[in-house]
Amino acid sequence: MKINTITIGRAFAAALILFLSKPALGGEADAREKCASLSTLSTPTFRVDTAEWVAAGRLPAGPFGETAEAPSHCLFRVVLDPRESGMEEMSYGTGIELRMPLDWNGRMLFQGGGGLDGVLIPAFGSVSGFPSALARGFAVVSTDGGHRGRNNVDARFAVDQQAKLDFAYQAVARTTREAKALIGRYYGRKPEYSYFMGCSTGGREAMMAAQRLPLEFDGVVAGNPSFNLTQVAVNQIWSLQAVARIAPRDETGKPLLFEAFTDAQLQAVAAGVLGQCDALDGLADGIIHDYQACRFDPASLRCGTAPCLSTPQIEALKDIHGGTRNSRGESLYGSTPYDTGIGLPAWRAMHLGTRDNPPANASLGRDTLRLFSMTPADPELDPLRFDFDRDIAATAETAAINDAVATLHTSFAGHGGKMIVYHGLSDQAMWAGALTRWYERLTPRDGQGPQSWARLFLVPGMTHCGGGQSTDRFDMLSAIQEWVEQGRAPDRVVASGKAFPGVTRPLCPYPKVARFDGGDEDDEKSFSCR
Ligand code: CA
């Protein structure tokens, strides 16, 4: 056997790498001991609630009874600056959950929250259809956004100045700082790479991380972001008024919102959109990839055919899809394309509700507007009387602290930060047009467009953060990691979904859309991004 200098050199390099990357934890016994010792950090302003070892297994992983496989890890929970609120089932202070696996990959993932936060969601870093970040070896951290309420749609926290600031951005900032310090203390070194990934409010928090903590994160993934939440709430009221104008009235004159459209009418709209626009991408497959070419007009369903829409119903659909406007006709938010999601229960639950449940626009949307978006809060505000000329100004103060609408990212992009934003085109709550408008305003860098550091993927058919007639399973965590660590920008992301068994489709970076080139209709390779 020939031993040459190259072999020796390689062996030396391998030994050096092994030495340098030697885990700071000396095996499981040491890891358990270090984990338990984190409880000694507890003080009145840094209240440690949990510092315990969790054995590998299937564990509760979400707010709705979800479970997921997890490796052995240290579970740490702390509340920063805990305070009483004076209200039942509401307390203040930034709650943090940090899960640190025994076999650490040297990376941190901040998992964003949802709704109005207020609950501490298990820090797994779930990726639909793929192993979680925790299972991949990330240390994963989450926060309750600075308050703990009845649930994640409890807006009462917003009357408190600090709690409001925490939800807007300070909980993300403090959690980032504390998580990095705790990871450094536990493993003996800080994370080599730090990522942020979240959807909805978690998506807003991801964008906020890039905008207000531009040096802290190497990569962020923002899904269906409520990035301009104050205007999302206003737009919900815009839609609510459009529905209320056409709804039948009860004997007291109150609009019966749930009767404004029948399910058959909404499904006829979805079928009409598909009929006109599905094949524009080259293949009638139940997915409208080329939504930009789609010119669907609900007036094509005007009565005379069956099922049909009345003229007021056609106007209401146009108002809803067009988004908030003032009396001069100026768009204050953005529009959403006609897509298949309008025929699904999620759309009804948001805009119409049922006999027993009001639409979310009239509950979450109303409460967010009254208590959070408006300064001062106006708990008695009648959302049907909100004026889109006069009352918009009252949202400016909250927007300034809360809305992640910045277009200047020189420090974030300058240190190599990368951002992936994705959004479902059938999102029933947040309009894609608001997001594309922001994306097109991003400040170019080095003469290149934002594509060099930020990419936007619009997912046809996908409702809010997943679901719908869509390919809603895709691994954006791997995509952002490859972009950050290997310099491979995502030119397409492969997606699948249980709505279309055995089918894959590419997601394309905006403004490109997927078009069918011919070949196997189930295979994403038969499509190109154009
Ligand atoms: Ca199609």
Short mmCIF file of C-alpha atoms and ligand atoms in Angstrom, two decimals, residues 274 277-290 505 514 527, ligand 1:
data_model
loop_
_atom_site.label_atom_id
_atom_site.label_comp_id
_atom_site.label_asym_id
_atom_site.label_seq_id
_atom_site.Cartn_x
_atom_site.Cartn_y
_atom_site.Cartn_z
CA LEU A 274 -60.36 27.54 -13.68
CA CYS A 277 -57.32 30.48 -16.79
CA ASP A 278 -56.13 26.96 -15.96
CA ALA A 279 -54.81 26.16 -19.44
CA LEU A 280 -53.07 29.52 -19.91
CA ASP A 281 -49.90 27.93 -18.46
CA GLY A 282 -50.07 25.20 -21.11
CA LEU A 283 -51.80 22.50 -19.05
CA ALA A 284 -55.30 22.15 -17.60
CA ASP A 285 -54.21 20.56 -14.32
CA GLY A 286 -56.37 22.36 -11.77
CA ILE A 287 -53.61 24.89 -10.97
CA ILE A 288 -53.46 28.40 -12.39
CA HIS A 289 -49.70 28.95 -12.67
CA ASP A 290 -49.93 31.89 -15.06
CA ARG A 505 -44.61 21.35 -9.60
CA ALA A 514 -44.36 27.97 -14.29
CA PHE A 527 -42.31 22.82 -16.51
CA CA B 1 -52.73 24.90 -15.24
#
